[in-house]
XYZ file of C-alpha atoms in Angstrom:
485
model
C 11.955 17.698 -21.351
C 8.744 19.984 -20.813
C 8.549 20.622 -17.052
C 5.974 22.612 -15.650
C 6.608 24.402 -12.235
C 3.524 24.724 -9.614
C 5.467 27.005 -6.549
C 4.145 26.119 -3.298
C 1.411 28.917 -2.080
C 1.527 28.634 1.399
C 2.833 30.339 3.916
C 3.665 27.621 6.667
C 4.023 30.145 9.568
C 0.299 30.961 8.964
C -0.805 27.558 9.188
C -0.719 25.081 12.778
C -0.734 21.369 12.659
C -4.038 19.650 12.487
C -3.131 16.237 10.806
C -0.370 13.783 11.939
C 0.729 11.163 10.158
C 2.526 7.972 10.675
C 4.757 6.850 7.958
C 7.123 9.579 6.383
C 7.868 7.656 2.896
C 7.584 8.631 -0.596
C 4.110 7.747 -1.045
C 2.733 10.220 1.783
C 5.097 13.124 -0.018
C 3.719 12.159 -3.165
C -0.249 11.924 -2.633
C -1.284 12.621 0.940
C 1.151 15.904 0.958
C 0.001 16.842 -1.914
C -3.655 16.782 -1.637
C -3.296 18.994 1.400
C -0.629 21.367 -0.677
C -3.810 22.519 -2.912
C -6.028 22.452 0.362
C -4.272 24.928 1.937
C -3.615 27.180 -0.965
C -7.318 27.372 -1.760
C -8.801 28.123 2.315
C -6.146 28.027 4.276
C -6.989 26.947 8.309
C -4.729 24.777 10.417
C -4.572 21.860 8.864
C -0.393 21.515 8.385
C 0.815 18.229 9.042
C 3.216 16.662 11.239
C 5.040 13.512 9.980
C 6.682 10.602 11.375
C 8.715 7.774 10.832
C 8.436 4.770 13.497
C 11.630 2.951 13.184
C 13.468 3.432 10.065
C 14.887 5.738 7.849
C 16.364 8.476 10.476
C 18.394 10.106 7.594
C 15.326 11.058 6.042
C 13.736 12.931 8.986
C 16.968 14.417 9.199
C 17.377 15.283 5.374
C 13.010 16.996 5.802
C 14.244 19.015 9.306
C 17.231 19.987 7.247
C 15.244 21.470 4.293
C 12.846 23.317 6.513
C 10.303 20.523 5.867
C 10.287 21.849 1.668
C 10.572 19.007 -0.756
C 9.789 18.753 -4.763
C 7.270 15.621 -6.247
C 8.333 15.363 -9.644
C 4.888 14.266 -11.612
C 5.749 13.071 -14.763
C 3.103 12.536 -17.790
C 6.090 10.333 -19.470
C 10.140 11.143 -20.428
C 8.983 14.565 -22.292
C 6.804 15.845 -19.922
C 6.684 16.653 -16.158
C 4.688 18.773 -13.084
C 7.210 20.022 -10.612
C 5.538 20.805 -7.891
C 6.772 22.728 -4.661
C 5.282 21.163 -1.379
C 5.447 22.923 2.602
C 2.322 21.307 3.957
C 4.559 19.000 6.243
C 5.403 21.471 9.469
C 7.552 18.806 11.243
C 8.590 15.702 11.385
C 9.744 12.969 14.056
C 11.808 10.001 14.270
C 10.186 7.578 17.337
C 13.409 5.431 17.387
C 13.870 7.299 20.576
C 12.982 8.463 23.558
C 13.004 11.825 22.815
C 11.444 11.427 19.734
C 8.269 9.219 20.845
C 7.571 11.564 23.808
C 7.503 14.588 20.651
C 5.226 12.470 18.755
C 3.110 11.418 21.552
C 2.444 14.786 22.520
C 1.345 16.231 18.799
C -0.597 13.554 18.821
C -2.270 14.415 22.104
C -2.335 18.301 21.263
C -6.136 19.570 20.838
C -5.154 20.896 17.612
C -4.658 17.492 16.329
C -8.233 16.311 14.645
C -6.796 13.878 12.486
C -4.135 10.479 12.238
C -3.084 9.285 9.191
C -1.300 6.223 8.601
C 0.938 4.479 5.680
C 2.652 1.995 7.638
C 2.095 -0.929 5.029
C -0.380 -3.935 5.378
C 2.413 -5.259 8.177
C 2.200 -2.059 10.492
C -1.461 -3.544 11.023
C -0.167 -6.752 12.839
C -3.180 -8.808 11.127
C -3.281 -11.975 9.670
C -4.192 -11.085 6.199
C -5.960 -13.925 5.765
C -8.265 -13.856 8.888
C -8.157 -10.034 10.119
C -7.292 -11.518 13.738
C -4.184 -9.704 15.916
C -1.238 -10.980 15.637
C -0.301 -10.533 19.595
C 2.375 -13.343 19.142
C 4.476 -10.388 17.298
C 7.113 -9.151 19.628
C 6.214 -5.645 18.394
C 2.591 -6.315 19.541
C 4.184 -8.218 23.320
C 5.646 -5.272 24.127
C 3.391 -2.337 23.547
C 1.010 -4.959 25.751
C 3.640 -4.938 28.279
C 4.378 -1.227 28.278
C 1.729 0.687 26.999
C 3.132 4.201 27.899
C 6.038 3.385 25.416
C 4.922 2.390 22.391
C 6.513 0.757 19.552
C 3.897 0.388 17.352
C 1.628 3.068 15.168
C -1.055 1.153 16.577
C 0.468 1.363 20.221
C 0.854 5.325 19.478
C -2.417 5.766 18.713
C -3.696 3.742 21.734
C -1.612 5.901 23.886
C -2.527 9.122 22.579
C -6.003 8.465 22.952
C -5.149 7.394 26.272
C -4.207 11.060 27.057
C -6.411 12.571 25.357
C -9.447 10.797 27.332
C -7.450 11.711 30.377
C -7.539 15.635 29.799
C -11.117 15.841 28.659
C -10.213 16.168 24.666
C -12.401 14.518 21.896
C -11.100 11.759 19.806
C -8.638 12.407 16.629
C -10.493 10.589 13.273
C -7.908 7.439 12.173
C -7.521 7.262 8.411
C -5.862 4.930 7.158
C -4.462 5.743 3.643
C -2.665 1.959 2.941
C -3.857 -0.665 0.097
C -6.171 -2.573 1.985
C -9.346 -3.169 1.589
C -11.303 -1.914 4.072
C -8.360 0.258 5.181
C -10.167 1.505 8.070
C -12.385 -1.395 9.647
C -9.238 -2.962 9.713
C -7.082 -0.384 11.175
C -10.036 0.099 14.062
C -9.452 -3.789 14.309
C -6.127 -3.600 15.080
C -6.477 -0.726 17.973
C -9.678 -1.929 19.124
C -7.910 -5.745 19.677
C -4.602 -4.470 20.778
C -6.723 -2.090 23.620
C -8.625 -5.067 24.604
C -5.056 -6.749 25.594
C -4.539 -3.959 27.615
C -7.952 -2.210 29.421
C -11.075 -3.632 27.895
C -13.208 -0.335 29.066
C -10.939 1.625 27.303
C -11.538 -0.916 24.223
C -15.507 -0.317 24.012
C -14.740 4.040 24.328
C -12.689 3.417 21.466
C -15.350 1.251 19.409
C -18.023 4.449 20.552
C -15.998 7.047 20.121
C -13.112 7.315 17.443
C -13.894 7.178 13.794
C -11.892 5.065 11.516
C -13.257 5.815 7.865
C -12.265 4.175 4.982
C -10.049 5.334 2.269
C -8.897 4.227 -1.274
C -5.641 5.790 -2.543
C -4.007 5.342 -6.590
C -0.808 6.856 -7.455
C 2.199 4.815 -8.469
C 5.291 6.142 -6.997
C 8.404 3.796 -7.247
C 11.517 4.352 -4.949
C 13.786 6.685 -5.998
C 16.919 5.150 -6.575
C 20.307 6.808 -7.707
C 19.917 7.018 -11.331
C 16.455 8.492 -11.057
C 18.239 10.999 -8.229
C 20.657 12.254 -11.408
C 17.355 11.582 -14.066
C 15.817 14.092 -11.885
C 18.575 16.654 -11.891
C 19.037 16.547 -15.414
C 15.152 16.868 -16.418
C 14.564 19.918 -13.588
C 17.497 21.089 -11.526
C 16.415 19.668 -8.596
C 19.091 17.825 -6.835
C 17.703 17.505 -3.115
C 17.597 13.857 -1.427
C 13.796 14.629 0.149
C 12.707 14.954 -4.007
C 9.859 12.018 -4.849
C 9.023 11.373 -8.589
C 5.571 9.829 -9.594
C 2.746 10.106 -12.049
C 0.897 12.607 -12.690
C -2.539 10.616 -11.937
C -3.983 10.785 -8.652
C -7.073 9.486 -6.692
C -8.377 9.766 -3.461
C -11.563 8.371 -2.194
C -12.560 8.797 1.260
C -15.570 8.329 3.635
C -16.723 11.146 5.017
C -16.959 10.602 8.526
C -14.851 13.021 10.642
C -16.425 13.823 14.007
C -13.702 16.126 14.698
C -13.785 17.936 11.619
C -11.107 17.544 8.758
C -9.552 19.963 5.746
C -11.604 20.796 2.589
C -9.614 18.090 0.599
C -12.645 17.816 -2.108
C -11.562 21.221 -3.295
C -8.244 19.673 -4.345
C -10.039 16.735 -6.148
C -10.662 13.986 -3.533
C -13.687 12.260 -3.782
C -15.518 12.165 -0.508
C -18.604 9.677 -0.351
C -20.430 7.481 1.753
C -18.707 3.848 1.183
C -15.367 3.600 -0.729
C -15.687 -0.500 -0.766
C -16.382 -0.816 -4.406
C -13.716 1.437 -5.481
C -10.932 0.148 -3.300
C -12.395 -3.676 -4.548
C -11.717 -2.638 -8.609
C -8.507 -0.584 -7.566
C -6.645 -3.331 -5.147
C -7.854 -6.320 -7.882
C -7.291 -4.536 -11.205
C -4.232 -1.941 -10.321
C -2.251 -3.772 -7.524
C -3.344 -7.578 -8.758
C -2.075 -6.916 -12.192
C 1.379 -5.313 -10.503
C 1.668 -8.480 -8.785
C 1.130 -10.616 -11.871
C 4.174 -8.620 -12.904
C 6.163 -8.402 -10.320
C 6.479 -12.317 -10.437
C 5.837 -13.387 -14.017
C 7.469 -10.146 -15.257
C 10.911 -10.817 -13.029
C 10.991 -14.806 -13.970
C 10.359 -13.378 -17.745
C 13.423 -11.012 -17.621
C 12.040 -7.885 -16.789
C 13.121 -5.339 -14.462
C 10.388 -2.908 -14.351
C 6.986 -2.429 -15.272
C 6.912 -0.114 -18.310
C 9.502 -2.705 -20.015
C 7.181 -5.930 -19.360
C 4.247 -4.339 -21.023
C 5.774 -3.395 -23.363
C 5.624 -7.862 -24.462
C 2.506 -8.193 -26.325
C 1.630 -11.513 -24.340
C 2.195 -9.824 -20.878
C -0.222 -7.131 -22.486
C -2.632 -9.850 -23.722
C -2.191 -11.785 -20.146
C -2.731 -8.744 -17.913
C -6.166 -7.409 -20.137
C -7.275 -11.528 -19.943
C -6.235 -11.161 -16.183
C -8.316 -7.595 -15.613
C -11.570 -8.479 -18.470
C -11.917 -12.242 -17.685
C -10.734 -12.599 -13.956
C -11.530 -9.617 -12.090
C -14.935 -8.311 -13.860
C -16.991 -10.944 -12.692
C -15.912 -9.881 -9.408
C -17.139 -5.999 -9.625
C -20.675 -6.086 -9.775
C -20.676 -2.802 -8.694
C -19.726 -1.400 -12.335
C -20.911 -1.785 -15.821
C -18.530 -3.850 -18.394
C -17.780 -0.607 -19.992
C -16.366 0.845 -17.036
C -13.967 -1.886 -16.474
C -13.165 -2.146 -20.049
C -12.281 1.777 -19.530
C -10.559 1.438 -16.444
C -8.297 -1.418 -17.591
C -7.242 0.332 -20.731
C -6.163 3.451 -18.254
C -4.312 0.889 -16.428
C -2.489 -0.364 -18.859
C -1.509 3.208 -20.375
C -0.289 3.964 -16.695
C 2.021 0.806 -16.786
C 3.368 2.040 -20.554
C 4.470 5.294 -18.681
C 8.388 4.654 -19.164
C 9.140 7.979 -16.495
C 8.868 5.725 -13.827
C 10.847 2.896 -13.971
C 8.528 1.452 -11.609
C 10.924 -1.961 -9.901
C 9.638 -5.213 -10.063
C 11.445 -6.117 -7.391
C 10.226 -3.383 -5.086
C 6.299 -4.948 -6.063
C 7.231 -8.134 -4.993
C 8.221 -8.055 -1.788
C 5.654 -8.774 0.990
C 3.572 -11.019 -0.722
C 2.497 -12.658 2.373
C 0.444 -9.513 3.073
C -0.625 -8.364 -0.554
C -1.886 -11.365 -2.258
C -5.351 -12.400 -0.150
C -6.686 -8.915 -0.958
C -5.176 -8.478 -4.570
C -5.758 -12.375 -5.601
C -7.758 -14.286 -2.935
C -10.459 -13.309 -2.025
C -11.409 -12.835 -5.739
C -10.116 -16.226 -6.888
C -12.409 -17.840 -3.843
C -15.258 -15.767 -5.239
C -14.617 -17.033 -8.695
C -14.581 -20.488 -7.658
C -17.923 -19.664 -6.091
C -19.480 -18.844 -9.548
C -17.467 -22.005 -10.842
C -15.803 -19.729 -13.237
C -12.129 -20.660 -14.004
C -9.152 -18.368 -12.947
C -5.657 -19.641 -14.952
C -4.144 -15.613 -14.688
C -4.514 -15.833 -10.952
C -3.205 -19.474 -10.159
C -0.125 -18.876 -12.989
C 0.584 -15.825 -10.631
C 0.628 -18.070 -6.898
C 2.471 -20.249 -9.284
C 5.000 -17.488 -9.931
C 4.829 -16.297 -6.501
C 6.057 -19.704 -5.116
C 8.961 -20.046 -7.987
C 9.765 -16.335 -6.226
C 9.954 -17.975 -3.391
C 12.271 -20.315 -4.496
C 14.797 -18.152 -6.268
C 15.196 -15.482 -3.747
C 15.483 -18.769 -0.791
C 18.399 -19.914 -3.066
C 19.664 -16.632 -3.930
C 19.350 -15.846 0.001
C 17.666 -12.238 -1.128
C 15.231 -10.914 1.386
C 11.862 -10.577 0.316
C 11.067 -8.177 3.022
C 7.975 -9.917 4.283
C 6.705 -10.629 8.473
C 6.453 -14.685 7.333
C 10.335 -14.530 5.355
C 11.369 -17.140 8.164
C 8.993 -19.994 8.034
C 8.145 -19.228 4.278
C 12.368 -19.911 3.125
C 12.401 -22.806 5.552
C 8.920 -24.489 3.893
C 10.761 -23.549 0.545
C 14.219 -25.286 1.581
C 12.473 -28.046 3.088
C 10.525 -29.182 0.013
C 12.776 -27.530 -2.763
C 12.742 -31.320 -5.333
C 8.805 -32.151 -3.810
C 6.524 -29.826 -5.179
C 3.215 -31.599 -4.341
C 4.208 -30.807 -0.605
C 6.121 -27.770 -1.178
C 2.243 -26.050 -2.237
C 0.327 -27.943 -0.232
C 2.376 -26.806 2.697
C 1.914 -23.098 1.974
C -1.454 -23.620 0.677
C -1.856 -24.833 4.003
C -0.931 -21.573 5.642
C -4.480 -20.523 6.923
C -2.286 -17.043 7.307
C -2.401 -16.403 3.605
C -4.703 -18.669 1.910
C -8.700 -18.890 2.282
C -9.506 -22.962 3.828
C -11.373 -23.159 0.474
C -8.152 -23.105 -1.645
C -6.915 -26.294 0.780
C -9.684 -28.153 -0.055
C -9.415 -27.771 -3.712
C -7.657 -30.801 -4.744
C -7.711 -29.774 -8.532
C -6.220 -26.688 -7.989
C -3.293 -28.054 -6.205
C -2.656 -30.179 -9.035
C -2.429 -27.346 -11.561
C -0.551 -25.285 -8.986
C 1.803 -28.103 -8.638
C 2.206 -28.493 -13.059
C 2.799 -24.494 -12.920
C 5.443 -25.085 -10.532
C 7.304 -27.656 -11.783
C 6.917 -25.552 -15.503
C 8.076 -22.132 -13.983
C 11.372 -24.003 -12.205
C 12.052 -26.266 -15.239
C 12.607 -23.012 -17.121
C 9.070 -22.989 -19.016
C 8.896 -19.292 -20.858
C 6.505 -17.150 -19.000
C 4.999 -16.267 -22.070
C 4.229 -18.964 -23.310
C 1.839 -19.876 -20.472
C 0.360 -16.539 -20.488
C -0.385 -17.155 -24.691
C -2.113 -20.460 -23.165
C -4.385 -18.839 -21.099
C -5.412 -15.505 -22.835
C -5.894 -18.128 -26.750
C -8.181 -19.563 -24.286
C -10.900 -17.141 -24.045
C-alpha cells in the first residue's frame, strides 16, 4: 500500500469559529472538513468550525473532544493507493441531547463570529414530504419545537432560535447552507424554517424570507460507514488506529451558490466551484450518481451483492446501470451535451469499480421513502412527459418494493420516517400484489399523482413484483432491458 501523508497546516489556536455545523458524521469529516482544511492553510481568518450532533451518536462527540478535535480521512485512489490526510479545522463540538449541550450550541450559534450554518442532517432532518416540499408539522419532532420554541429539538428549531437571538441583540443573519443530497438543498431547507417560523410568529417568518440567505449547494464524495474490518483495514494500510478516522475516495466536488451576505471562507482556493445556480449540476449528480446507487442498493442486494464495487463488477449490472445513466437519465439533462454525460457516466462507473471502499448496499438502501422522488421521480414523470419509456427506473421501484418485503419479513429496520405504515401496507397485502403497489403508489408522500394515474405502469410494476418475489434472477431482467435499446 502507497499512502501519501498531507499533515494538517493549521494552527487551531490562531483560528476562531466562523462556521457551525449541524450533523457531526463521516460525511462532514470527509468533504465539508476538508474543504475548509486547505482553506485555512492557504489564508487563514476565522473561519474554524464548530460541530454538532442533534441526538445521536454521543460517543462520537466524546471520542472528537477526546482527540483535541484531530481526526485522519483516509482518501483512497483504490487497495494500492491512499491520501492520508491530517484534519484540525473542527474547534469544537456539541452533543444537543442535553440541556447543557443545546444551551452551548445555541449560543455559538448566536455568537457574532458565527457567519455561517451548515447542515447534513439527511433528507429527514428537513421534516418535508419529499414528494410535495410541504412541513410535516404532524411530526412530534416538529409539535414540539412549535410548542417550545426556546428548546429546540430540531436543526431546523436551532436555527429558528438562534436567529431569534440574534434579531434580538441587533446581529445580522448567519447564511444557511445546506450541504445534503437534495435537490434544491437550500430552497428547501429555507422551506422548512420559513414554514416551521410561520407555526410559531409569522413576522418573524417574512424577516427570515428578507433577510437570511439559504444558497444552494451540490456535494459528491462517496464515503461508506466505517465498520470494524475497515477500522483494522485502516490500521494495517497507515497506522492509524483512532475511532474519529473516516475513509473515502479520493474524488471530491463542491458546487455552491455564491450568495453569502455575511461573508464566508475562500473555499474556491481549495477547489470548490462557486457559481450562480448549482440546479443543473445537483439534477445530473442526484439522477446519475445517487439513482444508479439506488438501482444497486436494491437490485444489487436481491442479486447477492453486498457492496457496490462487487455488483459492478457483473457485466449485466454494468450494462443495466450505463442503459440506466445513457438511456434514462440523458434525456432528462438538457443542460449538457451527450458527450458530457457519456463522460460523466464512465467516471461513475470507474468510481463504483473502486474496491477501497466497500461501499454497503445495505447502508444505500435505507430511507428510500426520502431518496427516491429526487433520484427516480421526478425524472421518470418527466420521461413519461416526452412519452419515452423508463424499464431501469420501474425494475428499481420494483426492487424497492421486494425490499420492502424482505426486510418486513425479516423484521430489519430500514431506517426510514414512513418504516411504520410502509411494513404494515407490506404485511397487509404480502400474496396481493395489484393492491400491495397500488397502495404505495398511492402514497401522494412519495409518488408524483401522475404515477397513480398510470394504469400501464402499475401493471408492469405489478409483473416486476411478482418476478422479483418468485425468485426471477435480477440479471436477467436487467439483460431484458439494456438488449432492448
Amino acid at each position: 500500500m502507497k499512502v501519501q501523508h498531507i499533515n494538517s497546516q493549521i494552527d487551531a489556536s490562531k483560528h476562531d469559529i466562523g462556521i457551525v455545523h449541524i450533523g457531526l458524521g463521516a460525511f462532514h469529516r470527509a468533504h465539508q472538513a476538508v474543504y475548509l482544511e486547505q482553506t485555512l492553510a492557504l489564508h487563514g481568518g476565522d473561519w474554524m468550525i464548530a460541530s454538532a450532533n442533534i441526538r445521536s451518536n454521543y460517543s462520537l462527540v466524546e471520542q472528537m473532544n477526546a482527540a483535541e478535535h484531530c481526526y485522519h480521512v483516509v482518501e483512497y485512489a483504490d487497495t494500492s493507493n491512499a491520501n492520508l490526510r491530517e484534519i484540525k479545522a473542527i474547534k469544537n463540538t456539541f452533543f444537543c441531547g442535553s440541556d447543557e449541550g443545546r444551551e452551548a450550541l445555541l449560543a455559538q450559534m448566536t455568537a457574532p463570529a458565527t457567519k455561517v450554518v451548515t447542515l447534513t442532517v439527511t433528507e429527514k432532518g428537513y421534516y418535508l414530504a419529499p414528494s410535495t416540499g410541504e412541513l410535516l408539522v404532524g411530526a412530534p419532532e416538529i409539535q414540539h419545537d412549535m410548542a417550545s420554541p426556546s428548546q429546540p429539538k430540531t436543526a431546523l428549531g436551532l436555527i429558528l432560535e438562534s436567529l431569534k437571538q440574534r434579531r434580538a441583540q441587533g446581529l445580522s443573519a448567519f447564511t444557511v447552507l445546506s450541504c445534503d443530497n437534495m435537490p434544491h438543498n437550500g430552497i428547501r431547507a429555507k422551506g422548512a424554517v420559513v414554514a416551521l417560523a410561520k407555526g410559531q410568529d409569522d413576522e418573524f417568518a417574512q424577516w427570515i424570507e428578507k433577510n437570511v440567505a439559504f444558497p444552494n449547494s451540490m456535494v459528491d464524495r462517496i464515503v461508506p460507514a466505517v465498520s470494524e474490518q475497515d477500522l483494522a483495514m485502516i490500521k494495517a494500510d497507515t497506522g492509524i488506529s483512532e475511532p474519529t478516522v473516516v475513509k473515502c475516495e479520493q474524488f471530491s466536488q463542491w458546487v455552491i451558490e455564491d450568495h453569502f451576505p455575511a461573508g464566508r471562507p475562500q473555499w474556491e482556493s481549495a477547489g470548490v466551484q462557486m457559481v450562480d445556480d448549482v440546479s443543473s449540476y445537483e439534477m445530473m449528480k442526484l439522477r446519475m450518481l445517487n439513482g444508479s446507487h439506488s438501482l444497486l442498493a436494491y437490485l444489487g442486494s436481491i442479486a447477492g451483492f453486498k457492496s457496490v464495487a462487487d455488483a459492478v463488477q457483473d457485466k449485466d449490472i454494468r450494462a443495466f446501470l450505463e442503459h440506466y445513466m445513457m438511456q434514462e437519465v440523458a434525456p432528462t439533462l438538457p443542460s449538457f451535451s451527450q458527450t458530457e454525460i457519456a463522460i460523466y457516466c464512465q467516471q461513475l462507473l470507474a468510481r463504483f469499480e473502486n474496491d477501497s471502499l466497500q461501499h454497503q448496499l445495505k447502508q444505500i438502501a435505507m430511507d428510500g421513502s426520502q431518496k427516491l422522488p429526487q433520484r427516480w421521480l421526478t425524472g421518470l414523470t418527466e420521461l413519461q412527459a416526452q412519452a419515452l419509456a423508463a424499464p431501469a427506473i420501474e425494475l428499481g421501484i420494483a426492487g424497492w418494493i421486494a425490499f420492502l418485503c424482505d426486510a418486513e419479513q425479516g423484521q430489519q429496520s430500514i431506517n426510514d420516517p414512513l418504516e411504520t405504515v410502509l411494513f404494515e401496507t407490506v404485511n397487509r397485502y404480502r400474496d396481493d400484489s395489484v393492491s400491495l403497489v397500488g397502495t404505495l403508489l398511492q402514497r401522494n408522500d412519495i409518488f408524483p399523482s401522475s404515477l397513480v394515474k398510470n394504469e400501464a405502469l402499475q401493471v408492469r410494476l405489478v409483473g416486476l413484483v411478482d418476478e422479483l418475489l418468485a425468485g426471477a434472477k435480477v440479471q436477467s431482467l436487467m439483460s431484458h432491458i439494456y438488449h432492448q435499446e
